[in-house]
mmCIF file of C-alpha atoms in Angstrom:
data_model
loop_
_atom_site.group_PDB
_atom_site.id
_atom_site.type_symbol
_atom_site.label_atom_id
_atom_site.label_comp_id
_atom_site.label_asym_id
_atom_site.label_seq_id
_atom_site.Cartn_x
_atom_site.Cartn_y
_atom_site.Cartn_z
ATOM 1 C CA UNK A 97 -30.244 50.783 -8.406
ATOM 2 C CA UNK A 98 -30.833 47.684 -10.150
ATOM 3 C CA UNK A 99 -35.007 46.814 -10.585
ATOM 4 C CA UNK A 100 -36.671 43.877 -9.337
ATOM 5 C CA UNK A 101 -36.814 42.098 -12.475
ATOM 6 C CA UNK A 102 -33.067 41.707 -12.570
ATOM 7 C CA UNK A 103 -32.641 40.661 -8.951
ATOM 8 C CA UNK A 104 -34.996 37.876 -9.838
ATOM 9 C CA UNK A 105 -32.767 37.075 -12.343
ATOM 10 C CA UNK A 106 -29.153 37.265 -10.577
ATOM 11 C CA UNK A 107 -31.237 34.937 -7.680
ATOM 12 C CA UNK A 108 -32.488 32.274 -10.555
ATOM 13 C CA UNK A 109 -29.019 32.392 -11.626
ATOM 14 C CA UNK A 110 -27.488 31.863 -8.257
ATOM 15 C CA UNK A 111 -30.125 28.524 -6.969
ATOM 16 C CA UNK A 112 -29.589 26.784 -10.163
ATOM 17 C CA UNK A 113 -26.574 25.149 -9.519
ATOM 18 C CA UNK A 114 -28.111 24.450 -5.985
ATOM 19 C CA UNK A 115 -31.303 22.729 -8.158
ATOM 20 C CA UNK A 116 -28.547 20.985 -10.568
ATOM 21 C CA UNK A 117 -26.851 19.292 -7.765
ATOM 22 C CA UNK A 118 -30.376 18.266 -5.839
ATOM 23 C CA UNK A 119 -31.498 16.590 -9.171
ATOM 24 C CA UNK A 120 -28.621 14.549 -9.699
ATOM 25 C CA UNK A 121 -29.008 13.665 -6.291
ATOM 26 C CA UNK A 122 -32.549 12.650 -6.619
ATOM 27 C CA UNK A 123 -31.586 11.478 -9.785
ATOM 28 C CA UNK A 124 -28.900 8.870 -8.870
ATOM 29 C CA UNK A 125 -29.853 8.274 -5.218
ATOM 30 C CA UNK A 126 -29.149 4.186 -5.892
ATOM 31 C CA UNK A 127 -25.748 5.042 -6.584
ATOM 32 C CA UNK A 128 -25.039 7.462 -3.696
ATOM 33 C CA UNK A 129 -26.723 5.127 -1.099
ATOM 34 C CA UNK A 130 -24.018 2.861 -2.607
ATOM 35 C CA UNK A 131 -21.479 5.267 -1.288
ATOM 36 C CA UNK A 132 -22.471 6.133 1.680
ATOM 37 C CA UNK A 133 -21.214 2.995 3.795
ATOM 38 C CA UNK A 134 -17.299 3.782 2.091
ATOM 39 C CA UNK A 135 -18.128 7.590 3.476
ATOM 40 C CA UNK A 136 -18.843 6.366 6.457
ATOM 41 C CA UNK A 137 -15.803 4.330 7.225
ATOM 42 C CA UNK A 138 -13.656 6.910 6.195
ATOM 43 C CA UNK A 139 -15.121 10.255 8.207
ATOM 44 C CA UNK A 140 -15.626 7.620 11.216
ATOM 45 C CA UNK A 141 -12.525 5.850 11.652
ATOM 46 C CA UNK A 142 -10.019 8.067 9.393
ATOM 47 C CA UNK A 143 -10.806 11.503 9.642
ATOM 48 C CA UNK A 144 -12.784 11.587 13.351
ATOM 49 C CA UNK A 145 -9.618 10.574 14.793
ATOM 50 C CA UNK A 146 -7.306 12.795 13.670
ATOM 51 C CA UNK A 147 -8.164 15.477 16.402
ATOM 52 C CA UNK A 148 -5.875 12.814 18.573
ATOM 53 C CA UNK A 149 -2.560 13.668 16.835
ATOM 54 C CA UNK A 150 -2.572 16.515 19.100
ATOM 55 C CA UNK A 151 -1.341 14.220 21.767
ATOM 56 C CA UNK A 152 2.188 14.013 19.847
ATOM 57 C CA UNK A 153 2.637 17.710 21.094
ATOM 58 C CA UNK A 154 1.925 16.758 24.531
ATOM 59 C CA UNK A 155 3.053 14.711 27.639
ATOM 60 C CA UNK A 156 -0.353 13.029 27.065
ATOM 61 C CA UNK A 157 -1.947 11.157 30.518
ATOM 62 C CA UNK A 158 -5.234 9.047 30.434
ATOM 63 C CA UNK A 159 -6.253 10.788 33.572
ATOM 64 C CA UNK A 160 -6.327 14.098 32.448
ATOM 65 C CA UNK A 161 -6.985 13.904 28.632
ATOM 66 C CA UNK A 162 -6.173 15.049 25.895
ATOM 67 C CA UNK A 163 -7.085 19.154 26.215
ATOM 68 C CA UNK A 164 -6.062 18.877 30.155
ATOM 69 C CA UNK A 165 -2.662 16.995 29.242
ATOM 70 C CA UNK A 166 1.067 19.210 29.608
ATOM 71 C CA UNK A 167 2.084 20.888 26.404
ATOM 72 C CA UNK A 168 5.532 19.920 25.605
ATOM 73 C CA UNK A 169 5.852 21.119 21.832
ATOM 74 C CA UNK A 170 8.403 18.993 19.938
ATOM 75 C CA UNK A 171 10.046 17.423 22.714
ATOM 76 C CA UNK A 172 8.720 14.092 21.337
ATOM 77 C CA UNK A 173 10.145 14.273 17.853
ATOM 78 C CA UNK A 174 13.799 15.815 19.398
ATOM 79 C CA UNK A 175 13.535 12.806 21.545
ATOM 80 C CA UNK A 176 13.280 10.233 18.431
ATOM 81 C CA UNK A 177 15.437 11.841 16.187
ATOM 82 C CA UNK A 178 18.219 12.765 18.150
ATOM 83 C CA UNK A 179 18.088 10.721 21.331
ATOM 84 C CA UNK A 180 17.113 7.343 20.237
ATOM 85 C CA UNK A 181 19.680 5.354 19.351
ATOM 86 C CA UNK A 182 16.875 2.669 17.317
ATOM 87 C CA UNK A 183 15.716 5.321 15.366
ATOM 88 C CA UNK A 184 18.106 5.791 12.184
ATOM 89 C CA UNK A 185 17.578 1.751 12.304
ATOM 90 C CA UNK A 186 13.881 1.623 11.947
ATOM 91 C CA UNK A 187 13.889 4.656 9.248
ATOM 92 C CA UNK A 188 16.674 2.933 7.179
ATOM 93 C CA UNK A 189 15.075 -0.831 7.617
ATOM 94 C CA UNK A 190 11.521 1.108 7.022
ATOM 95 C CA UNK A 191 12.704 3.180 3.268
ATOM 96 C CA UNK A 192 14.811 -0.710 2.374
ATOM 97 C CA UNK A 193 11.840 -2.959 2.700
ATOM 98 C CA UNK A 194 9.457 -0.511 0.929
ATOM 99 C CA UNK A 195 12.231 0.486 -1.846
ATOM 100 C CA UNK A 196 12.593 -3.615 -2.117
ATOM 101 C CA UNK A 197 8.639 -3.910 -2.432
ATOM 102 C CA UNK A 198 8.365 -1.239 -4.969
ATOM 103 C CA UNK A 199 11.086 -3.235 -7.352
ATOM 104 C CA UNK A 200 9.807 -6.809 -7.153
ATOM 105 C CA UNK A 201 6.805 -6.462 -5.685
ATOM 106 C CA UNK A 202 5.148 -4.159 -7.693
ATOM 107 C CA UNK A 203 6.554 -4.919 -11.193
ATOM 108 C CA UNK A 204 5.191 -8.643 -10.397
ATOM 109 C CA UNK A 205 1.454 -8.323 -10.986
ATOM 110 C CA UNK A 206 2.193 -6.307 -14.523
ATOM 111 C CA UNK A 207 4.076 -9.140 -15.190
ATOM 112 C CA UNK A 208 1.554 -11.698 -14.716
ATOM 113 C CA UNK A 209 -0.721 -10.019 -16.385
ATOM 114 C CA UNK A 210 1.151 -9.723 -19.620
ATOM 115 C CA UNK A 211 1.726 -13.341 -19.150
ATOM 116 C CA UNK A 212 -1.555 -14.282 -18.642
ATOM 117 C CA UNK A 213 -2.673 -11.934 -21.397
ATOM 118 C CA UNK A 214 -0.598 -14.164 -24.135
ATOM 119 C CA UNK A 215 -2.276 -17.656 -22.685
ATOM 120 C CA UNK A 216 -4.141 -18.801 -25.344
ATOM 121 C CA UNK A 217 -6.127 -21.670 -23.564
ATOM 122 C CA UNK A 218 -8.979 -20.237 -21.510
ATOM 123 C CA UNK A 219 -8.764 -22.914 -19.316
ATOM 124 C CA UNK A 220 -5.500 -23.134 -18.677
ATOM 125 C CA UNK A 221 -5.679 -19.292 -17.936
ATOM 126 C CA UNK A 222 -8.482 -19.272 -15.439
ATOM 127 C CA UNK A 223 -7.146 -22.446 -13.288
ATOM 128 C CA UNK A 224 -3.640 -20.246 -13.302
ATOM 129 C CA UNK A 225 -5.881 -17.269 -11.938
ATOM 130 C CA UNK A 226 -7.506 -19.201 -9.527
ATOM 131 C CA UNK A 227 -4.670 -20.669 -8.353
ATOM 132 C CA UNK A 228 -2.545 -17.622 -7.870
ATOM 133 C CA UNK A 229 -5.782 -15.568 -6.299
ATOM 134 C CA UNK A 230 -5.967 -18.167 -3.673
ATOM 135 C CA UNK A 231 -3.688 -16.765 -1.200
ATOM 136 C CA UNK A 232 -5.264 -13.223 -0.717
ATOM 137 C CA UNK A 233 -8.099 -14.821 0.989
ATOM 138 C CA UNK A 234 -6.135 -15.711 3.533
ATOM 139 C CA UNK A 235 -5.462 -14.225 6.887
ATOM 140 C CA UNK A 236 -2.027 -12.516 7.609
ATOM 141 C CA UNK A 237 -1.883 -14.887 10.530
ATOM 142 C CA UNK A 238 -1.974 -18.017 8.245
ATOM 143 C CA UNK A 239 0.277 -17.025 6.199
ATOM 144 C CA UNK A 240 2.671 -16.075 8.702
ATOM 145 C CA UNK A 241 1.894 -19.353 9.978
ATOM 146 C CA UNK A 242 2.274 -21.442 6.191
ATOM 147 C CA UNK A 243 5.802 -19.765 6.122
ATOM 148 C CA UNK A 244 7.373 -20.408 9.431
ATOM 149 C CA UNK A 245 6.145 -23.903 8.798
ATOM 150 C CA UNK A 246 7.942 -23.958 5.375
ATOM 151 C CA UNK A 247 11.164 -22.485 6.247
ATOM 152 C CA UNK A 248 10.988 -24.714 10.196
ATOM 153 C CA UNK A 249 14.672 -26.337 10.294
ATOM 154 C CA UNK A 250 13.120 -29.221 11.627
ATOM 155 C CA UNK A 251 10.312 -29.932 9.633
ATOM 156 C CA UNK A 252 10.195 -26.983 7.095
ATOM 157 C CA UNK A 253 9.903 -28.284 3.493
ATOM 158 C CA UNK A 254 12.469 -25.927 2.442
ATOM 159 C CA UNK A 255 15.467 -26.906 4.424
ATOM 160 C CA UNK A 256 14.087 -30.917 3.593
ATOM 161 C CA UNK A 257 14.755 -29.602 -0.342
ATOM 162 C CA UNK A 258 17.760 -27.766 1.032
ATOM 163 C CA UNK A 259 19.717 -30.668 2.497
ATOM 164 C CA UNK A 260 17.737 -33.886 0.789
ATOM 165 C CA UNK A 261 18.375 -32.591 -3.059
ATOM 166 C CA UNK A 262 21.039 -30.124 -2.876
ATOM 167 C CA UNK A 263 23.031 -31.599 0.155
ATOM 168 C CA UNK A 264 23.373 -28.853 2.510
ATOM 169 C CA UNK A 265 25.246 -30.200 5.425
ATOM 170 C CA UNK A 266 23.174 -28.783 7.974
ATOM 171 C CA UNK A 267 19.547 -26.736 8.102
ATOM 172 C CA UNK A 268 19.199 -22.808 7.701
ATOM 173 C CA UNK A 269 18.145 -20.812 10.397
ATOM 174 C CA UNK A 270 15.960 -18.469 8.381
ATOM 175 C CA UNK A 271 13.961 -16.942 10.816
ATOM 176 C CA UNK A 272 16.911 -16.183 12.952
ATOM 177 C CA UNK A 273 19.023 -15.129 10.759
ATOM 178 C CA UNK A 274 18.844 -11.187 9.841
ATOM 179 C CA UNK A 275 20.298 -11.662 6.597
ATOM 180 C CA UNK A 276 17.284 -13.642 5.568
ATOM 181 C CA UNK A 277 14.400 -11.179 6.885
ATOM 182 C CA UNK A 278 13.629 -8.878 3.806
ATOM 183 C CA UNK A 279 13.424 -11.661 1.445
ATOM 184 C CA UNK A 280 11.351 -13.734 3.269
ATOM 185 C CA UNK A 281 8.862 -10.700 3.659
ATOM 186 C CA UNK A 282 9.474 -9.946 -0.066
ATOM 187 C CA UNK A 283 8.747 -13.013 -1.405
ATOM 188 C CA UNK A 284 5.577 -13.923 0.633
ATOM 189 C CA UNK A 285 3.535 -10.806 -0.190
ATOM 190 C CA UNK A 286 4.880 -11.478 -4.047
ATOM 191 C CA UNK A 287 3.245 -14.860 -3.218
ATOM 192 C CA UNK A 288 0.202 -13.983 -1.729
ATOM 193 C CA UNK A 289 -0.796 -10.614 -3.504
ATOM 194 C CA UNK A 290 0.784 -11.889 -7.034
ATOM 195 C CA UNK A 291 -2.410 -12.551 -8.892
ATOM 196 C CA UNK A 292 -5.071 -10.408 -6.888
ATOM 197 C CA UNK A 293 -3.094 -7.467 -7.645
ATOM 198 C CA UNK A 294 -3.281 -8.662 -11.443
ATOM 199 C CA UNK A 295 -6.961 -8.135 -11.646
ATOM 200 C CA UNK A 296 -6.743 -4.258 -12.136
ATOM 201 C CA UNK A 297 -4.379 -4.772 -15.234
ATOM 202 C CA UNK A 298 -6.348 -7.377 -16.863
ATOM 203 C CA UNK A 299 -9.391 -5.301 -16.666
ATOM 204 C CA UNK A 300 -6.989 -2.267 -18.681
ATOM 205 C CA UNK A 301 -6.027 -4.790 -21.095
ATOM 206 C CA UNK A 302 -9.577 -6.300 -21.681
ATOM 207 C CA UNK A 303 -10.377 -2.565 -22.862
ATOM 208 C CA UNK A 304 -8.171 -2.899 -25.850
ATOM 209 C CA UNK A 305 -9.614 -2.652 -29.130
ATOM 210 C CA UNK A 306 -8.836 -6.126 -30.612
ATOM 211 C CA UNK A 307 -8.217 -4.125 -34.167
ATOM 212 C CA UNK A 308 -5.488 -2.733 -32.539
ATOM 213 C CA UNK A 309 -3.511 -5.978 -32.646
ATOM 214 C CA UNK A 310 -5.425 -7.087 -35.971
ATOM 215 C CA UNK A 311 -3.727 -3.891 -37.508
ATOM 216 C CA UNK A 312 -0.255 -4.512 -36.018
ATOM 217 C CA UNK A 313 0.029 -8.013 -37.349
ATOM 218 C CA UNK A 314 -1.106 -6.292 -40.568
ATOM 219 C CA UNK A 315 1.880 -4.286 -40.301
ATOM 220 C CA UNK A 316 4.352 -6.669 -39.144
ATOM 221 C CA UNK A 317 4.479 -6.532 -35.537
ATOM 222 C CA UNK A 318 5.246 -9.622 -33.914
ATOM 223 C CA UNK A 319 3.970 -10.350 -29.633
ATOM 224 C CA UNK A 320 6.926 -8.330 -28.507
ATOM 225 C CA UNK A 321 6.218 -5.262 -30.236
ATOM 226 C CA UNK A 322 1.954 -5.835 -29.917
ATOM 227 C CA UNK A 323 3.135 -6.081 -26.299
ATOM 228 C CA UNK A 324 5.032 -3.094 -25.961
ATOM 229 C CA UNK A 325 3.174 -0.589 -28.014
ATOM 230 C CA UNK A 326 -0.572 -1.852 -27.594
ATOM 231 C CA UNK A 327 -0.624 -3.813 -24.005
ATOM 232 C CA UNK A 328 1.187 -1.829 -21.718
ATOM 233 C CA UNK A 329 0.487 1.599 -23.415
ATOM 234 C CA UNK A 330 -3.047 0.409 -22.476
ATOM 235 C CA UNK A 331 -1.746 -0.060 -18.958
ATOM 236 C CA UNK A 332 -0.012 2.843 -18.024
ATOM 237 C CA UNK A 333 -2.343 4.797 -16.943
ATOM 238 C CA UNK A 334 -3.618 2.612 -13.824
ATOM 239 C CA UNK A 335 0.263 1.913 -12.878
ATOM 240 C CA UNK A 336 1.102 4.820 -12.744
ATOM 241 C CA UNK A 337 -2.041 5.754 -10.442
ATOM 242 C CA UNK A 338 -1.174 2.809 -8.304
ATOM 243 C CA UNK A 339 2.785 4.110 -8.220
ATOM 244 C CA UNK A 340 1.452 7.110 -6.975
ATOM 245 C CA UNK A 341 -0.431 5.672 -4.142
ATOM 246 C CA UNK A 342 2.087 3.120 -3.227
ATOM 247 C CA UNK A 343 4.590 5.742 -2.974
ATOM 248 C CA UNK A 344 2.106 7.166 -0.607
ATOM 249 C CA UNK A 345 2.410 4.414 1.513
ATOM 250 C CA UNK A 346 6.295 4.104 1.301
ATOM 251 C CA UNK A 347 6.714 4.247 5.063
ATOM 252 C CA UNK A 348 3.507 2.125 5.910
ATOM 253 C CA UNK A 349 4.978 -1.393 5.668
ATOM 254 C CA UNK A 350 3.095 -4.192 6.261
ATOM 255 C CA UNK A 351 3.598 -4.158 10.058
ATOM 256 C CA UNK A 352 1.115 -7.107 11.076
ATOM 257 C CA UNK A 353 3.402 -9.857 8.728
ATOM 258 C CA UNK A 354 6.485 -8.053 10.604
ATOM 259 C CA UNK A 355 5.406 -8.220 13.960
ATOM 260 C CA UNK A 356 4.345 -11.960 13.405
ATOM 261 C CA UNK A 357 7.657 -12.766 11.597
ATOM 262 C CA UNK A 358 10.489 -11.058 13.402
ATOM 263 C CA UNK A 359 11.835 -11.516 16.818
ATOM 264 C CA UNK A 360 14.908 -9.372 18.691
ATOM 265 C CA UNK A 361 17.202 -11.606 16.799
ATOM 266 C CA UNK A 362 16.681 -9.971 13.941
ATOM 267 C CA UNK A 363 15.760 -6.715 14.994
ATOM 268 C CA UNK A 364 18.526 -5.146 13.162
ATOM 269 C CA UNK A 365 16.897 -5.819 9.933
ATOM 270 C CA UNK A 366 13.133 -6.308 10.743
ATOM 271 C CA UNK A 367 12.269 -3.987 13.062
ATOM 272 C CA UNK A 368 10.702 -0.821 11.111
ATOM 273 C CA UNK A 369 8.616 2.290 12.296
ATOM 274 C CA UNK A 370 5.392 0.640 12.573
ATOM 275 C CA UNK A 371 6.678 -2.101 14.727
ATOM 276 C CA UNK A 372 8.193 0.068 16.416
ATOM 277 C CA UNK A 373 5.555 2.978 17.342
ATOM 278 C CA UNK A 374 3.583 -0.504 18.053
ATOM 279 C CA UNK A 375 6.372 -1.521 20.769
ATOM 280 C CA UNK A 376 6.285 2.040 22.346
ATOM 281 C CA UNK A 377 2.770 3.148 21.895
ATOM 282 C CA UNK A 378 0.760 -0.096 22.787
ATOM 283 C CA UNK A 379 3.212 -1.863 25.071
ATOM 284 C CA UNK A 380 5.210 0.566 26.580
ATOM 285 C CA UNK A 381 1.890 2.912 27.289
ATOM 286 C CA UNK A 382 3.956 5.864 25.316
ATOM 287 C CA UNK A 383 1.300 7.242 23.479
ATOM 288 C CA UNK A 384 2.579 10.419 23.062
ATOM 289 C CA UNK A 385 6.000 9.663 21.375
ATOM 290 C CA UNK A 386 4.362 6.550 18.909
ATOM 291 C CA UNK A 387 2.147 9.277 18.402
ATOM 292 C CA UNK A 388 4.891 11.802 17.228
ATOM 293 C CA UNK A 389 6.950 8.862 15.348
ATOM 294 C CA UNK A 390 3.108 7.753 13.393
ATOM 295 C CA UNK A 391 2.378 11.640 12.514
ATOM 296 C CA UNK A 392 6.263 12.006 11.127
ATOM 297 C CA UNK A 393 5.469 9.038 8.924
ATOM 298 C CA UNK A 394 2.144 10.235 7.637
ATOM 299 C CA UNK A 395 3.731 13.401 6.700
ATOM 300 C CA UNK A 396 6.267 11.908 4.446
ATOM 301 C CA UNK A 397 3.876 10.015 2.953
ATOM 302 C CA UNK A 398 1.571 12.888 2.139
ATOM 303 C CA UNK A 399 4.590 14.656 0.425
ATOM 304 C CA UNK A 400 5.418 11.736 -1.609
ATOM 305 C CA UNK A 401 1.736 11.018 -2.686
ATOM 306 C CA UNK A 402 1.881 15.224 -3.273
ATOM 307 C CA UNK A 403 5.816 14.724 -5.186
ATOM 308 C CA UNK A 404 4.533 11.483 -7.221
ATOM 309 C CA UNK A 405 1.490 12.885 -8.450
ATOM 310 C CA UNK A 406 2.958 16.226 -9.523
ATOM 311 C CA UNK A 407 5.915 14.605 -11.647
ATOM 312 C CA UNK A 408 3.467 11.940 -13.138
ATOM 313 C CA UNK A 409 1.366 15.527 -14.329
ATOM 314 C CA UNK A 410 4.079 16.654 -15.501
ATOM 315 C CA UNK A 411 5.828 13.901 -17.611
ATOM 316 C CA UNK A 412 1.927 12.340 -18.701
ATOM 317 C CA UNK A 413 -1.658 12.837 -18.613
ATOM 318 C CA UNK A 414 -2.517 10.611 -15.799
ATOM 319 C CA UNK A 415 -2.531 11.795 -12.156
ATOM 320 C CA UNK A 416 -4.865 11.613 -9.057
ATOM 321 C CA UNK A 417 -5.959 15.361 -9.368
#
């Protein structure tokens, strides 16, 4: 049997990484007191409700509840994948607009920033930064608003350039047109999350060692190759972590802009999952099947996050975990 003294020990051993984590604790308390109100938004409206995705298994009824409510299994998901005939419609518009978003939206801050990052008047720079940062602090709804008004047939400022300068005979229905849909969508968020998405990479490349391009000039390299071997190496590592979690949100497009854009006219191009589990879920009282439809989409986008991050471990030392 083992003696006291060694018990003693194995116990001292065991509590100090209990006393470790109460001094850091105690230690940083500021910072953690920081965190707490991000904690709380998260376990309070993210992970509290997830005990209500149960209801996509179920013929769900206000009346009874959720634990009283008929089990139906995957009736709900049968019934969306087989038996609707909008579903293959919202899927395919859904994996377009985000596959569109992920090629021009996307690349577009890096751009910018490498742009901006070769300005060599400060205060040319900052207006340009100001300038393009101005339209994140605006509402969905006013945007919406500032681009019906622009593209209006009457009185939009695009069809006046349209017909005025380049002599179109008559205006352009763009808003009821489905043709039009996905690069109206595209273009606006380019327009309004352009240069506050730029922030991120011009805090990477403001953490390059200016000897770095002192000693490629020394060695020949013109803004090109300074560009390509110094800048964006000094980049990739926060793209790729913000690939990663847009890929996550492949399926999540920006369904507020969509609902205020779009109208049945152009349902065949505009109409995507979140609209639609909006359409069914809060109009048509269905919780139970926008239920199903919402928990299908979070599940691909938990593989992809899972897919993306793997690979980008694989192929280079960045990842989320």
């Amino acid at each position: 049997m083992p003696d006291s003294s060694s018990l003693v020990k194995q116990g001292a051993l065991a509590a100090q990484p209990r006393i470790m984590v109460f001094r850091r604790l105690r230690k940083d308390k500021a910072l953690y007191l920081m965190l707490l109100p991000g904690l709380l938004f998260y376990i309070v409206f993210k992970y509290m409700p997830m005990y209500g995705v149960v209801i996509a298994f179920q013929d769900f009824s206000i009346g009874k509840g959720i634990w009283n409510s008929e089990w139906v299994g995957l009736k709900h998901f049968e019934n969306f994948f087989l038996h609707n005939p909008y579903a293959w419609r919202v899927i395919r518009n859904t994996i377009l607009i985000s596959v569109y978003e992920l090629l021009f939206s996307f690349p577009a801050p890096i751009v910018l920033a490498l742009l901006l990052n070769e300005l060599k008047c400060m205060m040319f720079k900052r207006v340009v930064q100001t300038i393009s940062y101005m339209p994140h602090f605006l509402s969905t709804v006013v945007i919406v608003g500032m681009v019906v008004n622009f593209l209006s047939p009457s009185t939009g400022i695009i069809n006046h350039f349209l017909m005025e300068v380049l002599g179109f005979e008559k205006p352009i229905m763009f808003l009821a047109e489905p043709g039009w849909f996905r690069t109206i969508f595209i273009s606006s968020g380019i327009w309004s999350q352009i240069g506050w998405g730029t922030i991120l990479y011009l805090a990477a490349i403001a953490g390059v060692d200016p000897t770095l391009y002192e000693a490629a000039k020394m060695d020949g390299a013109n803004r090109w190759q300074q560009m390509r071997h110094i800048t964006l190496v000094a980049m990739f590592p926060i793209t790729v972590i913000l690939l990663i979690l847009n890929l996550g949100s492949l399926l999540e497009v920006g369904y507020q802009k969509v609902i205020l854009l779009y109208n049945p006219a152009i349902y065949e191009t505009a109409d995507v999952i979140n609209s639609f589990v909006y359409r069914r879920g809060l109009i048509g009282a269905d919780f139970s099947f926008a239920t199903a439809v919402g928990l299908f989409q979070s599940a691909v986008g938990f593989v992809l996050v899972f897919s993306a991050n793997k690979l980008a471990g694989r192929f280079s030392s960045t990842s989320l975990w």
